[in-house]
Coordinates of C-alpha atoms in Angstrom, one line a residue:
M54 CA 105.3 94.9 154.1
S55 CA 103.2 91.8 154.8
L56 CA 99.6 92.1 155.8
Q57 CA 99.2 92.6 159.6
I58 CA 95.8 92.1 161.2
Y59 CA 94.8 92.5 164.8
N60 CA 93.5 89.2 166.1
T61 CA 90.9 89.6 168.8
E62 CA 91.6 86.2 170.2
T63 CA 95.3 86.8 170.7
R64 CA 94.9 90.5 171.4
Q65 CA 97.8 91.4 169.1
K66 CA 98.6 92.2 165.5
E67 CA 99.8 89.1 163.5
T68 CA 101.2 88.5 160.1
F69 CA 98.3 87.2 158.1
K70 CA 99.0 83.7 156.6
P71 CA 96.1 82.1 154.7
I72 CA 95.3 78.4 155.3
V73 CA 95.7 77.9 151.6
P74 CA 98.4 80.2 150.1
G75 CA 96.9 82.9 148.0
K76 CA 93.3 82.2 149.0
V77 CA 91.2 83.7 151.8
G78 CA 87.9 82.5 153.3
I79 CA 86.1 85.3 155.2
Y80 CA 82.9 84.8 157.1
V81 CA 81.1 87.8 158.6
C82 CA 78.0 87.8 160.8
G83 CA 75.3 89.7 158.9
V84 CA 72.0 91.3 159.8
T85 CA 68.9 89.9 161.6
V86 CA 66.3 91.1 159.1
Y87 CA 63.3 92.5 161.1
D88 CA 63.9 96.2 160.6
Y89 CA 65.8 98.7 158.4
C90 CA 69.6 98.6 158.7
H91 CA 71.1 101.2 161.0
I92 CA 74.4 103.1 160.8
G93 CA 76.1 100.5 163.0
H94 CA 75.2 97.8 160.4
A95 CA 76.5 100.1 157.7
R96 CA 79.9 100.4 159.5
V97 CA 80.4 96.6 159.6
M98 CA 79.3 96.2 156.0
V99 CA 81.6 99.0 154.7
V100 CA 84.6 97.9 156.8
F101 CA 84.5 94.3 155.5
D102 CA 83.7 95.5 152.0
T103 CA 86.9 97.6 152.2
V104 CA 88.9 94.7 153.6
V105 CA 87.9 92.5 150.7
R106 CA 88.6 95.2 148.1
H107 CA 92.1 95.7 149.5
M108 CA 92.9 92.0 149.7
R109 CA 91.8 91.5 146.1
A110 CA 93.9 94.5 145.0
R111 CA 96.9 92.9 146.7
G112 CA 96.4 89.7 144.6
L113 CA 94.6 87.5 147.1
E114 CA 91.7 85.3 145.9
V115 CA 88.9 86.0 148.4
K116 CA 85.7 84.0 149.1
Y117 CA 83.5 86.4 151.1
V118 CA 80.5 85.0 153.0
R119 CA 78.1 87.1 155.0
N120 CA 75.0 85.5 156.4
I121 CA 71.4 86.6 156.9
T122 CA 69.5 85.6 160.0
D123 CA 65.9 85.2 158.8
I124 CA 64.5 83.2 161.8
D125 CA 64.7 84.6 165.3
D126 CA 62.6 85.7 168.2
K127 CA 62.7 89.4 167.2
I128 CA 61.6 88.5 163.6
I129 CA 58.7 86.3 164.9
N130 CA 57.6 89.0 167.3
R131 CA 57.8 91.8 164.7
A132 CA 55.8 89.7 162.2
F133 CA 53.2 89.0 164.8
E134 CA 53.0 92.7 165.6
N135 CA 52.6 93.6 161.9
Q136 CA 50.1 90.8 161.3
E137 CA 52.2 89.4 158.4
S138 CA 54.1 86.2 157.7
V139 CA 57.7 85.8 158.8
Q140 CA 58.7 85.2 155.1
S141 CA 57.0 88.4 154.0
L142 CA 58.7 90.4 156.7
T143 CA 62.2 89.0 156.0
E144 CA 62.0 89.3 152.3
R145 CA 60.9 92.9 152.6
F146 CA 63.9 93.8 154.8
I147 CA 66.4 91.8 152.8
K148 CA 65.3 93.9 149.8
A149 CA 65.7 97.1 151.8
M150 CA 69.2 96.0 153.0
H151 CA 70.3 95.4 149.4
E152 CA 69.0 98.8 148.4
D153 CA 71.1 100.4 151.3
E154 CA 74.1 98.4 150.3
T155 CA 73.9 99.5 146.7
A156 CA 73.5 103.2 147.7
L157 CA 76.7 102.9 149.8
N158 CA 78.6 101.1 147.0
I159 CA 79.0 98.0 149.1
L160 CA 79.8 95.0 146.9
R161 CA 77.7 91.9 147.4
P162 CA 79.3 89.0 149.3
D163 CA 80.2 86.0 147.1
I164 CA 77.7 84.0 149.1
E165 CA 74.9 85.3 151.3
P166 CA 73.4 82.3 153.1
K167 CA 70.1 82.5 154.9
A168 CA 69.6 80.4 158.0
T169 CA 66.3 78.9 156.8
D170 CA 68.2 77.4 153.8
F171 CA 70.5 75.4 156.0
I172 CA 68.2 73.6 158.4
P173 CA 69.5 70.1 157.5
E174 CA 73.1 71.2 158.0
I175 CA 72.1 72.8 161.4
Q176 CA 70.4 69.7 162.5
Q177 CA 73.3 67.5 161.5
L178 CA 75.7 69.7 163.5
V179 CA 73.4 69.6 166.6
N180 CA 73.3 65.8 166.2
T181 CA 77.1 65.6 166.0
L182 CA 77.4 67.6 169.2
I183 CA 74.9 65.3 171.0
E184 CA 76.8 62.2 169.8
K185 CA 80.1 63.5 171.0
G186 CA 78.7 64.3 174.4
H187 CA 78.7 68.1 174.1
A188 CA 75.0 68.7 173.9
Y189 CA 71.7 67.2 175.2
A190 CA 68.0 67.2 174.5
A191 CA 65.9 68.6 177.3
P192 CA 62.4 67.2 178.2
N193 CA 60.7 70.2 176.6
G194 CA 62.2 69.6 173.1
D195 CA 65.1 72.2 173.4
V196 CA 68.6 71.1 172.8
Y197 CA 71.4 72.7 174.8
F198 CA 75.2 72.9 174.5
K199 CA 77.2 71.8 177.6
V200 CA 79.5 74.8 178.2
K201 CA 81.6 73.0 180.8
S202 CA 82.4 70.3 178.2
F203 CA 84.6 72.9 176.4
E204 CA 87.5 73.7 178.6
S205 CA 88.7 76.9 176.8
Y206 CA 85.2 78.5 176.8
G207 CA 85.7 82.3 177.3
R208 CA 89.1 82.6 175.6
L209 CA 87.9 85.0 172.9
S210 CA 86.2 87.5 175.2
G211 CA 88.7 86.9 178.1
K212 CA 85.8 85.9 180.5
K213 CA 86.4 83.3 183.2
Q214 CA 84.0 80.4 183.5
E215 CA 83.5 80.9 187.2
D216 CA 82.5 84.5 186.7
L217 CA 80.1 83.5 183.9
E218 CA 78.6 80.8 186.0
A219 CA 77.9 83.3 188.8
G220 CA 76.1 85.5 186.4
A221 CA 74.2 82.7 184.8
R222 CA 72.6 81.6 188.1
V223 CA 70.4 84.7 188.0
E224 CA 68.4 83.1 185.1
I225 CA 66.8 79.9 186.3
N226 CA 65.8 77.5 183.5
P227 CA 64.6 74.1 184.7
N228 CA 65.4 72.6 181.3
K229 CA 69.1 73.2 181.5
Q230 CA 71.5 70.9 183.2
D231 CA 73.7 73.9 184.0
P232 CA 72.8 77.6 184.1
M233 CA 75.7 78.4 181.6
D234 CA 74.4 76.1 178.9
F235 CA 73.0 77.7 175.7
V236 CA 70.3 76.6 173.3
L237 CA 71.2 75.0 170.0
W238 CA 67.6 74.0 168.9
K239 CA 64.5 75.6 170.2
A240 CA 61.1 73.9 170.6
S241 CA 58.6 76.0 168.7
K242 CA 55.6 77.5 170.3
E243 CA 52.1 77.4 168.7
N244 CA 51.8 79.4 165.5
E245 CA 55.6 79.8 165.2
P246 CA 57.7 78.7 162.2
A247 CA 58.9 75.1 162.8
W248 CA 60.8 72.3 161.2
D249 CA 60.6 68.6 162.0
S250 CA 63.6 67.2 163.9
A251 CA 64.6 64.2 166.0
W252 CA 63.8 66.3 169.0
G253 CA 60.4 67.5 167.9
Q254 CA 59.1 70.5 166.0
G255 CA 61.5 73.4 166.4
R256 CA 63.8 75.9 164.9
P257 CA 67.6 76.7 165.2
G258 CA 69.1 78.8 168.0
W259 CA 71.0 81.9 166.8
H260 CA 74.5 80.7 167.5
I261 CA 74.4 77.4 165.7
E262 CA 73.3 79.0 162.5
C263 CA 76.7 80.6 161.9
S264 CA 78.7 77.5 162.7
A265 CA 76.7 75.5 160.2
M266 CA 76.7 78.1 157.5
S267 CA 80.4 79.0 157.8
G268 CA 81.3 75.3 157.7
S269 CA 79.1 74.6 154.7
C270 CA 80.1 77.7 152.7
I271 CA 83.9 77.8 153.5
G272 CA 85.0 74.9 155.6
E273 CA 85.6 73.7 159.1
R274 CA 88.5 76.2 159.5
L275 CA 88.2 79.9 158.6
D276 CA 91.0 82.4 157.7
I277 CA 89.0 85.3 159.1
H278 CA 85.7 85.6 161.0
G279 CA 84.3 89.1 161.6
G280 CA 81.4 91.1 162.9
G281 CA 80.5 93.9 165.3
M282 CA 82.2 94.2 168.7
D283 CA 78.9 93.4 170.4
L284 CA 79.0 89.8 168.9
Q285 CA 82.3 88.9 170.7
F286 CA 80.3 87.5 173.6
P287 CA 78.3 85.4 173.7
H288 CA 77.7 84.8 170.0
H289 CA 81.3 84.3 168.7
E290 CA 82.3 82.6 172.0
N291 CA 79.5 80.1 171.4
E292 CA 80.4 79.6 167.8
I293 CA 84.0 78.6 168.8
A294 CA 82.7 76.1 171.4
Q295 CA 80.2 74.5 168.9
S296 CA 82.5 74.3 166.0
E297 CA 85.6 73.1 167.8
C298 CA 83.7 70.5 169.8
A299 CA 82.0 69.2 166.6
H300 CA 85.1 69.2 164.3
G301 CA 88.0 68.8 166.7
E302 CA 90.2 71.5 165.3
H303 CA 90.9 75.3 165.6
Y304 CA 87.9 77.1 164.2
V305 CA 89.2 80.6 163.2
N306 CA 92.7 81.8 162.5
T307 CA 91.9 85.5 162.8
W308 CA 89.0 87.2 164.6
M309 CA 88.2 90.8 163.5
H310 CA 85.7 93.0 165.4
V311 CA 84.4 96.4 164.4
G312 CA 84.0 99.1 167.0
F313 CA 80.7 100.6 168.2
V314 CA 79.1 103.6 166.6
R315 CA 78.3 106.2 169.3
V316 CA 76.0 109.2 168.9
D317 CA 77.3 112.4 170.5
N318 CA 79.5 110.1 172.6
E319 CA 76.6 108.0 173.8
K320 CA 75.8 104.4 172.8
M321 CA 73.4 104.3 169.9
S322 CA 70.1 102.7 171.0
K323 CA 66.4 103.0 170.3
S324 CA 65.7 103.6 174.0
L325 CA 67.8 106.7 174.0
N326 CA 66.1 107.9 170.7
N327 CA 69.4 108.3 169.1
F328 CA 69.0 105.5 166.6
F329 CA 69.6 106.3 162.9
T330 CA 68.8 104.0 159.9
I331 CA 70.9 104.2 156.8
R332 CA 68.1 105.5 154.7
E333 CA 67.4 108.3 157.2
V334 CA 71.0 109.5 156.9
L335 CA 70.9 109.2 153.1
K336 CA 68.1 111.8 153.1
D337 CA 70.7 114.4 154.2
Y338 CA 74.0 113.2 152.9
H339 CA 75.5 111.8 149.7
P340 CA 76.2 108.0 150.0
E341 CA 79.9 108.5 149.5
V342 CA 80.0 111.1 152.3
I343 CA 78.5 108.5 154.6
R344 CA 81.0 105.9 153.4
Y345 CA 83.9 108.4 153.9
F346 CA 82.7 109.1 157.4
L347 CA 82.5 105.4 158.3
L348 CA 86.1 104.9 157.2
S349 CA 87.4 108.0 158.8
S350 CA 88.2 106.2 162.1
H351 CA 90.1 102.9 162.5
Y352 CA 87.7 100.1 162.3
R353 CA 88.5 98.9 165.9
S354 CA 87.9 102.3 167.4
P355 CA 84.6 103.7 168.5
L356 CA 83.1 106.0 165.8
N357 CA 81.2 109.1 167.0
Y358 CA 78.2 109.9 164.9
T359 CA 77.6 113.7 164.9
I360 CA 76.4 116.2 162.3
E361 CA 79.7 118.0 162.6
N362 CA 81.7 114.8 161.8
L363 CA 79.5 114.1 158.8
D364 CA 80.0 117.7 157.6
I365 CA 83.7 117.3 158.0
A366 CA 83.5 114.1 155.9
K367 CA 81.5 116.0 153.3
T368 CA 84.1 118.8 153.1
N369 CA 87.1 116.4 152.9
L370 CA 85.4 114.3 150.2
A371 CA 84.7 117.4 148.2
R372 CA 88.5 118.2 148.3
L373 CA 89.2 114.9 146.7
Y374 CA 86.6 115.4 144.0
T375 CA 87.9 118.9 143.3
A376 CA 91.4 117.5 142.7
L377 CA 90.0 115.2 140.0
Q378 CA 89.1 118.3 138.1
A379 CA 92.7 119.3 137.8
A380 CA 93.3 117.3 134.6
E381 CA 91.8 114.5 132.6
P382 CA 92.9 111.1 134.0
G383 CA 95.5 109.3 131.9
L384 CA 97.2 106.0 132.5
V385 CA 97.6 105.3 136.2
A386 CA 101.1 106.4 137.5
E387 CA 102.7 103.2 138.7
N388 CA 105.4 102.4 141.4
T389 CA 104.9 105.8 143.1
D390 CA 105.7 106.6 146.8
F391 CA 102.0 107.4 147.2
E392 CA 100.9 103.9 146.2
A393 CA 103.6 102.4 148.4
K394 CA 102.4 104.5 151.4
F395 CA 98.8 103.7 150.7
N396 CA 99.5 100.0 150.7
E397 CA 101.6 100.2 153.8
A398 CA 98.7 101.9 155.6
M399 CA 96.2 99.4 154.5
D400 CA 98.5 96.4 155.2
D401 CA 98.8 97.7 158.8
D402 CA 95.5 96.3 160.0
F403 CA 93.5 98.2 157.4
N404 CA 94.4 101.7 158.7
T405 CA 91.9 103.6 156.6
P406 CA 92.5 107.0 158.3
Q407 CA 96.2 106.8 157.4
A408 CA 95.3 105.6 153.9
M409 CA 93.1 108.7 153.5
A410 CA 96.0 110.9 154.7
V411 CA 98.0 109.5 151.8
L412 CA 95.2 110.5 149.4
F413 CA 95.5 114.1 150.6
E414 CA 99.2 114.1 150.1
L415 CA 98.5 113.0 146.6
V416 CA 95.9 115.7 146.2
K417 CA 98.6 118.3 147.0
E418 CA 100.8 116.9 144.2
V419 CA 97.9 116.7 141.8
N420 CA 97.1 120.3 142.4
K421 CA 100.7 121.3 141.9
T422 CA 101.5 119.3 138.8
Q423 CA 98.1 118.4 137.3
Q424 CA 99.7 115.2 135.9
P425 CA 97.0 113.0 134.4
G426 CA 98.8 109.9 135.7
L427 CA 98.6 111.1 139.3
V428 CA 94.9 112.1 138.8
A429 CA 94.2 108.5 137.7
L430 CA 96.2 107.1 140.6
L431 CA 94.2 109.3 143.1
Q432 CA 91.0 107.8 141.7
S433 CA 92.3 104.3 141.6
L434 CA 93.5 104.3 145.2
A435 CA 90.3 106.0 146.4
N436 CA 88.3 103.3 144.5
R437 CA 89.9 100.7 146.8
L438 CA 88.0 102.5 149.7
G439 CA 84.9 102.6 147.6
L440 CA 85.3 106.4 147.0
L441 CA 85.6 108.7 144.0
T442 CA 83.4 106.4 141.9
E443 CA 81.5 109.3 140.2
T444 CA 82.6 112.2 138.0
P445 CA 83.3 115.4 139.9
Q446 CA 80.4 117.1 138.1
S447 CA 78.0 114.3 139.0
F448 CA 79.1 114.3 142.6
F449 CA 78.8 118.0 143.1
K450 CA 75.4 118.2 141.4
S451 CA 74.0 115.3 143.5
Q452 CA 75.0 116.8 146.9
V453 CA 72.1 117.1 149.3
G454 CA 71.9 120.7 150.5
Q455 CA 69.9 123.8 151.0
T456 CA 69.1 125.0 147.5
D457 CA 65.7 126.5 148.2
G458 CA 64.0 124.0 145.9
L459 CA 66.1 124.9 142.9
T460 CA 65.9 122.1 140.3
D461 CA 68.8 121.3 138.0
D462 CA 66.9 122.8 135.1
A463 CA 66.4 126.1 137.0
I464 CA 70.1 126.3 137.8
E465 CA 71.1 125.6 134.2
A466 CA 68.7 128.3 133.0
L467 CA 70.3 130.8 135.3
I468 CA 73.8 129.8 134.1
V469 CA 72.6 130.3 130.5
E470 CA 71.4 133.8 131.5
R471 CA 74.7 134.6 133.2
T472 CA 76.7 133.4 130.2
Q473 CA 74.7 135.8 128.0
A474 CA 75.1 138.6 130.5
R475 CA 78.9 138.0 130.4
A476 CA 78.8 138.1 126.6
D477 CA 77.0 141.4 126.8
K478 CA 79.5 142.6 129.3
N479 CA 76.7 143.0 131.8
W480 CA 79.0 142.3 134.7
A481 CA 76.5 143.5 137.3
R482 CA 73.9 140.9 136.3
S483 CA 76.5 138.2 136.0
D484 CA 77.7 138.8 139.5
E485 CA 74.1 139.1 140.7
I486 CA 73.3 135.6 139.4
R487 CA 76.5 134.1 140.9
D488 CA 75.7 135.6 144.3
E489 CA 72.0 134.5 144.1
L490 CA 73.0 130.9 143.3
L491 CA 75.7 130.9 146.0
A492 CA 73.2 132.1 148.6
K493 CA 71.0 129.1 147.6
G494 CA 73.9 126.6 148.0
V495 CA 75.0 126.4 144.4
E496 CA 78.7 127.2 143.5
L497 CA 79.6 128.2 140.0
L498 CA 82.9 127.0 138.5
D499 CA 84.1 128.9 135.4
G500 CA 86.5 127.0 133.2
K501 CA 87.9 126.9 129.6
E502 CA 84.9 124.7 128.5
G503 CA 82.3 126.9 130.1
T504 CA 80.6 127.1 133.5
S505 CA 79.9 124.0 135.7
W506 CA 78.2 124.0 139.1
R507 CA 78.0 122.1 142.3
R508 CA 75.8 122.2 145.4
S509 CA 78.0 123.5 148.1

């Protein structure tokens, strides 16, 4: 089966055909770094990390670019509130973002451009749009894009220009020639970061950053452009307008958008106090549990964040790790129905829930036959989802849970005592230690090579 991807622009699944056979250029809108990454950011990062892993496993050469917005109103305002420089703030949160990525086993993009490193390219793109009659410099030093100069504006989001125009009239801006126009270059206020330009001291608007960075890092045409569902309008709509007016050709072949994360079926937001950062969730759940949870729904569907759903993910992931204990992995079993079904699921618009269902079919066979080749295949296929990257013993020991403050050393000491009790045929004490540990969230696993344990 050839790779099928749902294209937001055409609203249908399409057979994916790279611009250059065998090579793929992917650009994903990244984080505006003024705070810690939240679970919605994590979903976008994990989804596209999984997309890239699968494409590479299927033999495609992928160039993956995900930008960082390091200049923005929110960043400037937060730096002012904190009484620190913009650079200090952004560097701190970029470092935090990378720590969160590492925890969730997210591979770094091939290129991670920052907006402030592409000021000349941004200015050149703005200048091109002015020269072609698609943009104009306002008296206050701002530069605006003429929305009505691009006839197909609204095609990605399905919005009609007349409806947009009616909504835009609410916001009166005397510097705009038309209420629908959006800013490409912003005149800087006093004490704000600024760069010299032909239009005066200023800084880039948000939308123009991505057109400049994607064009510089990949090219004027992209195979895939992705991001969160919330970026469809106006951000991605504006990117299309800028890029196509500047370069005169179709900007993106396939648009991919990741669904919202909801909390107890409500939209996640700070105002509702249901906003969770990645590092907050990591305090209570193993990173792979979080990753499993984020992939448990199809990427285009809403994902409901609840403790119950995280606990289900924890239980299911434990089943996969338990199967790895069935036998020592050998050479990966090749050309199996399991691998074919897994690839079929992932080739169908990256259907991770169906791919996970195949893993559990494989678990049943592993538990029945304990074939080393199937154990290795289970781990290999799960690795494509960024899962089963630890040994079972390491995973179970590192589970976050209620263990009443028991350290690893304390657990090991009780296991030594229990082993001696069993040697002395003191079955009562042996059972007492097992029950004591189980009550504190530690499960003992007796095997031929001794007793191992895991936090339950």
